[in-house]
Amino acid sequence: MNIIIGLINGMITSATPILLAALGGSLTYYAGIFNIAMEGMMLGGAFFGMLGSYYFHSWPMGILFAILGAILMALIFILFAVVLKMDEFITGIGLNLFSVGATTYMLRQIFKVKGAFSSPEIVPIPKIDIPWIKDIPVVGEIISGQNLIVYLTLLATIVVSYLVFKTRFGLRLRAAGYNRTSLDTSGVSANRIRVWSLILCGVLCGLAGSFLSLGYVTLFSEGMSAGRGWISLAAVILVSGNPTGIALISLLFGFTDGLGLFMQRSLPSQFTSMVPYVATLIALFVYSVRLKKKQTI
Amino acid sequence: MKRKILVNVVGVLLAFLLGAVVMLVQGYNPLETYYRLFEYSLAPGKIAYTLSKSVPLVLTGMSASVAFASGPINLGQPGQLLMGALLATIGGLYIDLPPLLMIPFLLILAMLGGALWSGVAALLKYWFNMSEFITTLMLNMIADFFTYWAINYPFFEANANHPQTPFIAKSGWMPEWGNFNSSVIVMVLAFGVIWFIVNRSTAGYEWRLSGQNSLFSRLGGVNISKNYLVVMLLTGALAGLAGGLVVMAGPHRFIKDIGGNYAWDGVMIAMVANSGIILTLVFGFFFSVLQTGSLGMELITAVPKELIQVLQAVIVLIVVAGRGYFETFFAKLEARRKMRERIA
């Protein structure tokens, strides 16, 4: 029983940052932006979150700084891809590498360390115990006692889903991706919608970043997003942006990640660390085969 | 042509200006910093070293350039470089031939390693239509862990403090004259071959055509899927060659993080060079100047060398954005001029 609870909690922990970033990616996907900068936004968020928490000794400031840091990255993306109309793919790659360089430089410049910075003065984001529920055996250990960001993620999934499908903004968002000329001619600036979708993506990636540096560990290390942004991009592509589908896919990736940790008893850790990336390849494979079948019918 | 050079130079200067502002804000002297940067990498005694350091940058840059110009979005250079380096190392550990045979043998192994890894992505696309854009990225991570496992277990050097392989056979070390490493010769040869293939052969013409407009070239009778496979294998081989040369010219063994940031720098070089082969060579050397010089800059002016990583990304963003912007600007000028002629 303990193993299963551990697996489920591990699944939730590893799924959270991927899901948050993928929700951001979903918004830009509907807006018709080829946004591959989630990795860079997440990394920026992780660094600034650590910075805010360290200087103000408070985790709410950490979250705020993480969101602002990720929005800063999103603004750079907006400047180049929307304002200067540069290729979105090149902007994304450039921004991701800029983010790696800038966070490494600032880590060195502000904290005088290379590689990673950790300090007892960084305040982590707390876990939330829900009264009554936490006393229920098994279920309580899963539903209660998770990190605040985990609950926020759940909320974000519902909000994004509602936003995209039930609001005027969502309608315009999808129109911007589906046919931007017709949106423009109807009097709504498609570019403005695209800018907002990118800023919201920044907010969500900032939350994901704060979970990385202030969630279960309180440290920042160079390139700590470790490909999670790319996995979330794969998740977005696999379900064509649908938020509910993204949630399921992210949980699946989280599960494989937890499974990898579990397999460490019998396999070298290098192989178990590969599991989420192999799982992404397998998911892409299943998707492609299904797509092919649909097309032949 | 002149306009192209102008756009690149102006973009680089703008990026330097931004870097200078960052330095001023932090209380450094930008002029001295830049002077030290170029002094350290371009001084007569140093230029051979800078040239040798540009080898992996130019090779991975060409790999990305050829791929992007021909269509496939091969972002797998980091993984292909590692697999090339690993295969060359394994060859050097178990086989010993006279240097004249050994060096080409190891280089071929390195290319095989890279091509093997890009081949996986190519076949996944060929058989199952899986986008190489994501698969190569995932394969990068897998190669990272796989090579780390390889130097931790099967090819681990006993008594070492951290994971690494023993030295490869001496005959496989790239000869060095002073600061000049002979890997530069391999790079120049590879550059010549690639330039010829892309610009002077039928295959290269077909690749460029497919890169511009895949439907048009298919209607024109180009075998798209065959070309796709060839380009993926070739670009993988180039990245693998970079990896092999890094081992054979540098530490002569596979150490942790041997790939460094070469491959992603290569991708950036390809982007800033607009996938042109000659510009890739120029920018590859230029990035090497920045990276080599950053050491001297840090030693003398105390500006952390990580600043160069930021500067590189800024150069890429500004030059590429500037290129697009200038093109529209010049097109507008042209249109206005024509308009005036019409009226007159």
XYZ file of C-alpha atoms in Angstrom:
641
model
C 0.000 0.000 0.000
C 2.787 2.410 0.900
C 4.450 1.750 -2.434
C 1.278 2.609 -4.318
C 0.774 5.813 -2.329
C 4.407 6.688 -2.993
C 3.983 6.025 -6.705
C 0.856 8.164 -6.909
C 2.454 11.014 -4.981
C 5.554 10.760 -7.145
C 3.349 10.865 -10.216
C 1.637 14.049 -9.000
C 4.956 15.691 -8.154
C 6.562 15.065 -11.518
C 3.385 15.786 -13.471
C 2.814 19.219 -11.889
C 5.483 21.331 -13.673
C 4.882 19.575 -16.980
C 1.131 20.107 -16.714
C 1.467 23.794 -15.809
C 3.824 24.529 -18.674
C 1.702 22.481 -21.066
C -1.415 24.476 -20.089
C 0.502 27.597 -21.044
C 1.490 25.887 -24.266
C -2.139 24.990 -24.862
C -3.159 28.665 -24.794
C -0.512 29.620 -27.333
C -1.338 26.520 -29.381
C -4.942 27.679 -29.740
C -3.688 31.166 -30.603
C -1.726 29.620 -33.467
C 1.752 30.305 -32.112
C 4.484 27.752 -32.555
C 5.707 28.351 -29.012
C 8.693 26.238 -28.015
C 9.913 28.675 -25.368
C 8.220 26.985 -22.387
C 11.582 25.534 -21.406
C 13.167 28.971 -21.196
C 10.202 30.561 -19.449
C 10.162 27.781 -16.860
C 13.886 28.154 -16.214
C 13.551 31.919 -15.869
C 10.670 31.387 -13.447
C 12.674 28.903 -11.393
C 15.581 31.340 -11.040
C 13.557 34.422 -10.189
C 11.357 32.423 -7.817
C 14.434 31.361 -5.892
C 15.691 34.959 -5.962
C 12.430 36.384 -4.588
C 12.119 33.794 -1.859
C 15.765 34.281 -0.842
C 15.679 38.069 -0.601
C 12.264 38.510 0.998
C 12.309 35.324 3.077
C 8.804 34.643 1.916
C 7.387 32.131 -0.509
C 4.545 34.346 -1.825
C 7.217 36.776 -3.006
C 8.988 33.780 -4.509
C 5.916 32.854 -6.531
C 5.381 36.478 -7.551
C 8.983 36.818 -8.707
C 8.795 33.511 -10.562
C 5.746 34.728 -12.460
C 7.359 38.102 -13.197
C 10.562 36.390 -14.358
C 8.675 34.108 -16.711
C 6.608 37.040 -18.000
C 9.877 38.844 -18.730
C 10.893 35.901 -20.922
C 7.451 35.959 -22.546
C 7.847 39.681 -23.256
C 11.137 39.029 -25.036
C 9.355 36.385 -27.098
C 6.585 38.878 -27.869
C 9.089 41.563 -28.856
C 10.810 39.341 -31.389
C 8.070 37.019 -32.631
C 5.015 39.311 -32.578
C 6.397 42.842 -32.876
C 9.416 42.203 -35.102
C 7.683 39.244 -36.827
C 10.712 36.987 -36.494
C 10.384 33.265 -37.116
C 8.738 31.720 -34.014
C 10.944 28.650 -34.100
C 14.175 30.670 -34.126
C 12.838 33.031 -31.465
C 11.970 30.059 -29.270
C 15.359 28.373 -29.583
C 17.118 31.715 -29.111
C 15.052 32.521 -26.045
C 15.667 29.102 -24.477
C 19.418 29.514 -24.876
C 19.212 33.109 -23.696
C 17.427 31.872 -20.594
C 20.116 29.271 -19.879
C 22.845 31.878 -20.371
C 21.162 34.633 -18.408
C 20.294 32.477 -15.383
C 23.806 31.007 -15.316
C 25.308 34.488 -15.548
C 23.083 35.889 -12.818
C 23.749 32.868 -10.592
C 27.453 33.584 -10.936
C 27.101 37.355 -10.609
C 24.646 37.520 -7.690
C 25.519 34.434 -5.658
C 29.139 33.895 -6.762
C 28.566 30.198 -7.381
C 28.735 27.893 -10.355
C 26.380 24.995 -10.939
C 23.827 25.299 -8.148
C 22.821 27.568 -5.303
C 21.078 26.408 -2.176
C 20.547 28.201 1.105
C 18.458 27.740 4.250
C 17.185 31.274 3.657
C 15.184 30.187 0.644
C 11.672 29.645 1.950
C 9.862 26.738 0.256
C 6.242 26.813 -0.850
C 4.284 25.059 1.929
C 2.284 21.877 1.796
C -1.390 22.215 2.520
C -3.158 19.928 4.958
C -6.877 19.802 4.402
C -8.743 19.295 7.707
C -11.017 16.214 7.968
C -9.755 14.782 4.681
C -6.219 14.346 5.941
C -7.466 11.849 8.545
C -9.004 9.510 5.988
C -6.606 6.605 5.452
C -4.949 6.252 2.007
C -7.136 8.825 0.218
C -6.150 11.462 2.759
C -2.486 10.823 2.163
C -2.978 11.576 -1.534
C -5.590 14.342 -1.581
C -4.271 16.211 1.430
C -0.739 17.292 2.220
C 0.261 18.205 -1.337
C 2.224 21.297 -2.233
C 0.184 24.472 -2.713
C 1.235 24.575 -6.373
C -0.335 21.156 -6.940
C -3.744 22.505 -5.933
C -3.140 25.622 -8.009
C -2.371 23.359 -10.958
C -5.668 21.569 -10.553
C -7.403 24.931 -10.451
C -5.428 26.137 -13.476
C -6.506 23.110 -15.509
C -10.161 23.893 -14.842
C -9.709 27.622 -15.423
C -7.830 27.181 -18.700
C -10.410 24.686 -19.898
C -13.204 27.128 -19.057
C -11.306 30.076 -20.522
C -10.679 28.403 -23.860
C -14.111 26.901 -24.456
C -16.636 28.998 -22.534
C -15.512 32.630 -22.667
C -15.366 35.355 -25.266
C -11.607 35.530 -24.857
C -11.380 31.795 -25.546
C -13.455 32.147 -28.700
C -11.179 34.915 -29.943
C -8.146 32.901 -28.915
C -9.225 29.953 -31.013
C -10.179 32.281 -33.854
C -6.703 33.819 -33.765
C -5.239 30.391 -34.378
C -7.901 29.145 -36.765
C -8.200 32.122 -39.064
C -6.490 35.266 -37.934
C -7.516 37.331 -40.939
C -11.189 36.841 -40.205
C -10.574 37.785 -36.573
C -8.754 40.915 -37.667
C -11.531 41.882 -40.066
C -14.128 41.418 -37.348
C -12.439 44.212 -35.436
C -10.435 42.251 -32.886
C -6.675 42.494 -33.161
C -5.294 38.970 -33.501
C -1.913 40.219 -32.396
C -3.352 41.456 -29.121
C -4.893 38.058 -28.461
C -1.564 36.411 -29.276
C 0.251 38.734 -26.882
C -2.194 37.904 -24.078
C -1.910 34.174 -24.709
C 1.887 34.464 -24.427
C 1.688 36.464 -21.200
C -0.692 33.908 -19.690
C 1.693 31.192 -20.843
C 4.402 33.102 -18.977
C 2.309 33.134 -15.802
C 1.738 29.371 -15.963
C 5.379 28.618 -16.796
C 6.410 30.888 -13.910
C 4.298 28.798 -11.550
C 5.907 25.660 -12.968
C 9.340 27.193 -12.421
C 8.553 28.146 -8.832
C 7.530 24.546 -8.196
C 10.920 23.387 -9.491
C 13.044 25.679 -7.308
C 10.734 26.127 -4.277
C 8.577 23.011 -4.292
C 10.236 19.897 -2.950
C 13.780 21.238 -3.060
C 14.883 24.778 -2.293
C 17.695 25.343 -4.729
C 18.412 26.534 -8.218
C 20.785 24.653 -10.501
C 21.873 25.497 -14.032
C 19.424 24.216 -16.627
C 17.212 22.687 -13.937
C 14.176 22.581 -16.223
C 15.951 19.561 -17.806
C 13.781 19.160 -20.879
C 10.430 19.415 -19.059
C 9.423 22.247 -21.362
C 10.020 19.996 -24.355
C 7.991 17.188 -22.814
C 5.134 19.606 -22.181
C 5.376 20.689 -25.820
C 5.053 17.038 -26.839
C 2.008 16.743 -24.558
C 0.377 19.763 -26.211
C 0.994 18.382 -29.691
C -0.256 14.902 -28.755
C -3.714 16.084 -27.700
C -3.933 19.086 -30.059
C -4.021 21.490 -27.137
C -7.033 20.133 -25.229
C -6.485 21.024 -21.521
C -8.159 17.884 -20.133
C -6.136 15.704 -22.466
C -3.003 17.557 -21.416
C -3.778 16.815 -17.773
C -4.128 13.098 -18.512
C -0.958 12.961 -20.623
C 1.013 14.856 -17.968
C -0.134 12.418 -15.293
C 0.953 9.571 -17.553
C 4.421 11.131 -17.907
C 4.501 11.732 -14.171
C 3.645 8.100 -13.603
C 6.495 6.887 -15.810
C 8.838 9.227 -13.956
C 7.772 7.791 -10.604
C 8.046 4.308 -12.074
C 11.616 5.131 -13.089
C 12.500 6.013 -9.531
C 10.864 2.800 -8.384
C 12.902 0.749 -10.880
C 16.147 2.152 -9.518
C 16.424 -0.892 -7.297
C 17.104 -3.154 -10.243
C 18.508 -0.831 -12.936
C 21.312 1.766 -12.973
C 19.887 5.217 -12.319
C 20.996 6.466 -15.745
C 18.505 4.132 -17.393
C 15.648 4.944 -15.072
C 16.223 8.662 -15.700
C 15.616 8.025 -19.404
C 12.114 6.714 -18.764
C 10.104 9.961 -19.204
C 11.868 10.716 -22.491
C 11.340 7.189 -23.781
C 7.716 7.463 -22.677
C 7.385 10.645 -24.747
C 8.733 8.797 -27.779
C 6.279 5.937 -27.196
C 3.382 8.372 -26.809
C 4.378 10.072 -30.080
C 4.558 6.670 -31.708
C 1.050 5.707 -30.589
C -0.230 9.096 -31.734
C 1.355 8.768 -35.169
C 0.064 5.239 -35.701
C -3.451 6.300 -34.714
C -3.261 9.285 -37.033
C -2.194 7.043 -39.890
C -5.103 4.661 -39.270
C -7.567 7.551 -39.248
C -6.182 8.808 -42.531
C -6.414 5.437 -44.253
C -10.056 5.073 -43.207
C 25.663 40.776 -51.004
C 26.980 43.996 -49.467
C 23.622 44.521 -47.826
C 23.793 41.040 -46.268
C 27.193 41.716 -44.737
C 25.977 45.077 -43.492
C 22.956 43.510 -41.746
C 25.167 40.953 -39.986
C 27.755 43.477 -38.868
C 25.158 45.980 -37.658
C 23.339 43.215 -35.752
C 26.519 42.057 -34.028
C 27.429 45.649 -33.136
C 23.955 46.250 -31.696
C 24.313 43.122 -29.543
C 27.706 44.335 -28.329
C 26.166 47.685 -27.500
C 23.506 45.957 -25.402
C 26.230 43.928 -23.691
C 28.106 47.167 -22.966
C 25.002 48.636 -21.335
C 24.721 45.550 -19.100
C 28.393 45.926 -18.136
C 28.026 49.663 -17.436
C 25.058 48.998 -15.170
C 27.187 46.570 -13.186
C 30.126 48.929 -12.957
C 32.510 47.325 -15.445
C 34.389 49.153 -18.140
C 32.949 47.838 -21.432
C 35.739 49.133 -23.682
C 38.464 47.467 -21.682
C 36.402 44.286 -21.378
C 35.879 44.001 -25.131
C 39.513 44.859 -25.756
C 40.665 42.061 -23.445
C 38.161 39.695 -25.030
C 39.581 40.152 -28.524
C 43.160 40.523 -27.366
C 43.021 37.163 -25.639
C 41.573 35.282 -28.618
C 43.074 37.097 -31.617
C 46.629 37.836 -30.517
C 49.166 36.262 -32.954
C 50.091 33.511 -30.502
C 46.489 32.787 -29.649
C 44.752 32.673 -32.983
C 45.764 29.059 -33.680
C 44.189 28.036 -30.393
C 40.999 29.941 -31.199
C 40.924 28.245 -34.588
C 41.297 24.814 -32.983
C 38.482 25.602 -30.561
C 36.168 26.539 -33.425
C 36.181 22.978 -34.830
C 33.200 21.528 -32.886
C 31.265 24.788 -33.297
C 31.683 24.886 -37.063
C 30.967 21.177 -37.523
C 27.778 21.145 -35.437
C 26.864 24.464 -37.048
C 27.209 22.941 -40.519
C 25.167 19.953 -39.363
C 22.328 22.249 -38.313
C 22.715 24.488 -41.383
C 22.493 21.638 -43.880
C 19.519 20.159 -42.028
C 17.580 23.433 -41.750
C 18.323 24.433 -45.338
C 17.093 21.054 -46.617
C 13.951 20.760 -44.526
C 14.530 18.331 -41.641
C 14.446 20.072 -38.267
C 17.320 18.073 -36.845
C 17.882 19.421 -33.331
C 19.686 16.268 -32.269
C 23.242 17.581 -32.583
C 23.924 17.316 -28.820
C 23.015 13.628 -28.757
C 24.681 12.843 -32.075
C 27.866 14.552 -30.913
C 27.916 12.458 -27.723
C 27.294 9.198 -29.555
C 30.047 10.041 -32.047
C 32.414 10.833 -29.215
C 31.513 7.602 -27.429
C 31.998 5.378 -30.471
C 35.349 7.003 -31.296
C 36.437 6.536 -27.695
C 35.467 2.862 -27.670
C 37.373 2.358 -30.926
C 40.403 4.070 -29.434
C 40.239 1.942 -26.299
C 40.241 -1.469 -27.953
C 42.010 -1.018 -31.282
C 45.486 0.231 -31.989
C 46.643 0.900 -35.560
C 49.420 3.081 -36.975
C 48.329 6.778 -36.741
C 47.827 7.115 -40.504
C 45.135 4.437 -40.362
C 43.985 4.992 -36.811
C 42.885 8.621 -37.175
C 40.681 8.075 -40.241
C 39.334 4.908 -38.647
C 38.297 6.713 -35.468
C 36.841 9.619 -37.465
C 34.730 7.187 -39.453
C 33.590 5.550 -36.217
C 32.635 8.970 -34.849
C 30.610 9.749 -37.966
C 28.949 6.352 -37.732
C 28.008 7.042 -34.128
C 26.391 10.349 -35.025
C 24.663 8.933 -38.090
C 23.384 6.004 -36.057
C 21.688 8.353 -33.611
C 20.206 10.652 -36.253
C 19.280 7.515 -38.190
C 17.018 6.434 -35.323
C 15.104 9.709 -35.615
C 15.097 9.468 -39.414
C 13.651 5.959 -39.382
C 10.994 6.912 -36.830
C 9.920 9.609 -39.276
C 10.263 7.349 -42.317
C 8.261 4.451 -40.890
C 5.856 6.079 -38.466
C 5.845 9.721 -39.555
C 6.971 10.898 -36.101
C 8.196 14.488 -36.214
C 11.992 14.583 -35.973
C 11.728 17.888 -34.161
C 10.560 16.215 -30.923
C 12.201 12.824 -31.390
C 15.696 14.297 -31.826
C 15.207 16.382 -28.671
C 14.166 13.304 -26.685
C 17.057 11.311 -28.170
C 19.397 14.051 -26.912
C 18.341 13.405 -23.340
C 18.543 9.647 -23.846
C 22.053 9.906 -25.334
C 23.069 12.082 -22.425
C 22.076 9.441 -19.883
C 23.282 6.555 -22.031
C 26.814 7.918 -22.454
C 26.893 8.798 -18.762
C 26.024 5.188 -18.003
C 28.692 3.978 -20.444
C 31.464 5.889 -18.705
C 30.130 4.855 -15.290
C 29.982 1.126 -15.904
C 31.346 -0.677 -18.964
C 34.138 1.738 -19.960
C 34.852 3.138 -16.535
C 38.453 3.854 -15.585
C 39.189 2.204 -12.269
C 40.813 4.477 -9.628
C 39.330 7.625 -11.176
C 37.555 10.064 -8.880
C 34.806 10.871 -11.294
C 33.268 8.997 -14.198
C 35.567 8.857 -17.215
C 37.113 6.338 -19.574
C 40.839 5.534 -19.754
C 42.917 7.288 -22.434
C 42.431 6.180 -26.032
C 45.451 4.728 -27.861
C 48.165 7.334 -28.502
C 47.960 6.690 -32.231
C 44.456 8.138 -32.246
C 45.455 11.513 -30.778
C 45.175 14.344 -33.269
C 48.718 15.709 -33.839
C 49.307 19.157 -32.441
C 51.837 21.786 -33.499
C 52.096 24.404 -30.808
C 48.593 25.769 -30.360
C 47.444 24.499 -33.727
C 45.533 21.251 -33.581
C 45.262 19.197 -36.748
C 41.526 18.795 -36.171
C 41.304 22.146 -37.989
C 42.463 20.353 -41.162
C 39.631 17.844 -40.794
C 37.202 20.712 -40.322
C 38.423 22.481 -43.463
C 38.131 19.246 -45.452
C 34.601 18.666 -44.144
C 33.728 22.258 -44.997
C 35.011 21.797 -48.554
C 33.068 18.585 -49.054
C 29.845 19.987 -47.627
C 30.153 23.216 -49.596
C 30.663 21.243 -52.778
C 27.758 18.865 -52.107
C 25.322 21.636 -51.216
C 26.281 24.158 -53.881
C 27.638 22.141 -56.784
C 25.972 18.729 -56.819
C 22.552 17.591 -57.988
C 21.796 16.157 -54.567
C 22.533 19.457 -52.858
C 20.362 21.290 -55.359
C 17.492 18.908 -54.619
C 17.976 19.359 -50.871
C 17.883 23.125 -51.084
C 14.867 22.926 -53.359
C 13.014 20.658 -50.900
C 13.961 22.995 -48.077
C 12.423 25.935 -49.917
C 9.317 24.192 -51.183
C 8.873 20.506 -50.593
C 5.690 20.160 -52.668
C 7.208 21.876 -55.683
C 10.313 19.711 -55.607
C 8.236 16.551 -55.257
C 6.211 17.500 -58.297
C 9.492 18.164 -60.038
C 10.490 14.540 -59.477
C 12.641 14.802 -56.364
C 12.594 11.724 -54.151
C 11.719 13.496 -50.906
C 11.934 10.591 -48.479
C 15.273 9.358 -49.835
C 16.721 12.857 -49.576
C 15.314 13.189 -46.080
C 17.117 10.018 -44.970
C 20.391 11.074 -46.591
C 20.295 14.557 -45.066
C 19.525 13.199 -41.609
C 22.377 10.671 -41.821
C 24.812 13.251 -43.187
C 23.988 15.879 -40.576
C 24.184 13.257 -37.837
C 27.585 12.201 -39.161
C 28.791 15.815 -39.062
C 27.737 16.220 -35.437
C 29.299 12.849 -34.628
C 32.532 13.942 -36.304
C 32.545 16.991 -34.041
C 32.240 14.686 -31.042
C 35.031 12.395 -32.198
C 37.341 15.346 -32.772
C 36.538 16.780 -29.342
C 37.797 13.536 -27.793
C 40.776 13.055 -30.107
C 41.989 16.652 -29.939
C 41.127 17.424 -26.346
C 41.163 15.208 -23.276
C 41.809 12.015 -25.335
C 39.161 10.255 -23.272
C 35.437 10.500 -22.681
C 34.837 12.600 -19.588
C 31.533 13.737 -18.140
C 29.969 16.738 -19.925
C 32.452 16.419 -22.769
C 29.852 17.742 -25.202
C 29.644 20.991 -23.262
C 27.426 23.440 -25.039
C 29.038 22.938 -28.470
C 26.007 21.493 -30.173
C 23.471 24.086 -29.024
C 25.975 26.773 -29.945
C 26.138 25.095 -33.346
C 22.369 25.338 -33.699
C 22.564 29.032 -32.844
C 25.366 29.514 -35.370
C 23.238 27.894 -38.079
C 20.344 30.204 -37.233
C 22.389 33.371 -37.200
C 24.054 32.262 -40.439
C 20.631 31.775 -42.039
C 21.720 28.182 -42.832
C 24.410 29.381 -45.252
C 27.518 27.194 -45.284
C 30.095 29.980 -45.629
C 28.401 32.199 -43.042
C 28.331 29.184 -40.712
C 32.106 28.993 -40.964
C 32.426 32.730 -40.304
C 30.084 32.779 -37.328
C 31.526 29.512 -35.994
C 34.925 31.154 -35.863
C 33.429 34.326 -34.416
C 31.682 32.424 -31.610
C 34.968 30.660 -30.911
C 36.658 34.063 -30.645
C 34.042 35.099 -28.097
C 34.324 31.884 -26.093
C 38.114 31.736 -26.058
C 38.348 35.436 -25.301
C 35.875 35.131 -22.444
C 38.553 33.320 -20.403
C 40.969 36.212 -20.750
C 38.185 38.686 -20.130
C 37.342 36.975 -16.842
C 40.998 36.756 -15.785
C 41.773 40.426 -16.318
C 38.532 42.367 -15.948
C 36.611 40.061 -13.557
C 33.563 40.038 -15.846
C 32.228 36.461 -15.535
C 32.724 34.506 -18.742
C 29.091 33.379 -18.619
C 28.237 36.807 -20.020
C 29.355 35.500 -23.410
C 26.592 32.884 -23.378
C 24.059 35.692 -22.992
C 25.787 37.763 -25.652
C 25.654 34.862 -28.125
C 21.911 34.457 -27.704
C 21.409 38.214 -28.018
C 23.492 38.273 -31.213
C 21.340 35.518 -32.699
C 18.061 37.220 -31.812
C 19.133 40.663 -33.006
C 20.819 39.577 -36.233
C 17.931 37.338 -37.278
C 15.293 39.897 -36.337
C 17.337 42.627 -38.001
C 17.615 40.602 -41.190
C 13.855 40.312 -41.488
C 13.346 43.915 -40.504
C 15.931 45.278 -42.927
C 14.545 43.203 -45.768
C 11.099 44.765 -45.313
C 12.729 48.153 -44.912
C 14.684 47.865 -48.169
C 11.662 46.440 -49.963
C 9.663 49.453 -48.831
C 12.357 51.837 -50.076
C 12.384 50.033 -53.389
C 8.614 50.227 -53.701
C 8.608 53.923 -52.885
C 11.300 54.579 -55.478
C 9.338 52.737 -58.146
C 6.221 54.603 -57.218
C 7.985 57.913 -57.657
C 9.288 56.813 -61.047
C 5.769 55.934 -62.131
C 4.445 59.303 -61.116
C 7.272 61.082 -62.880
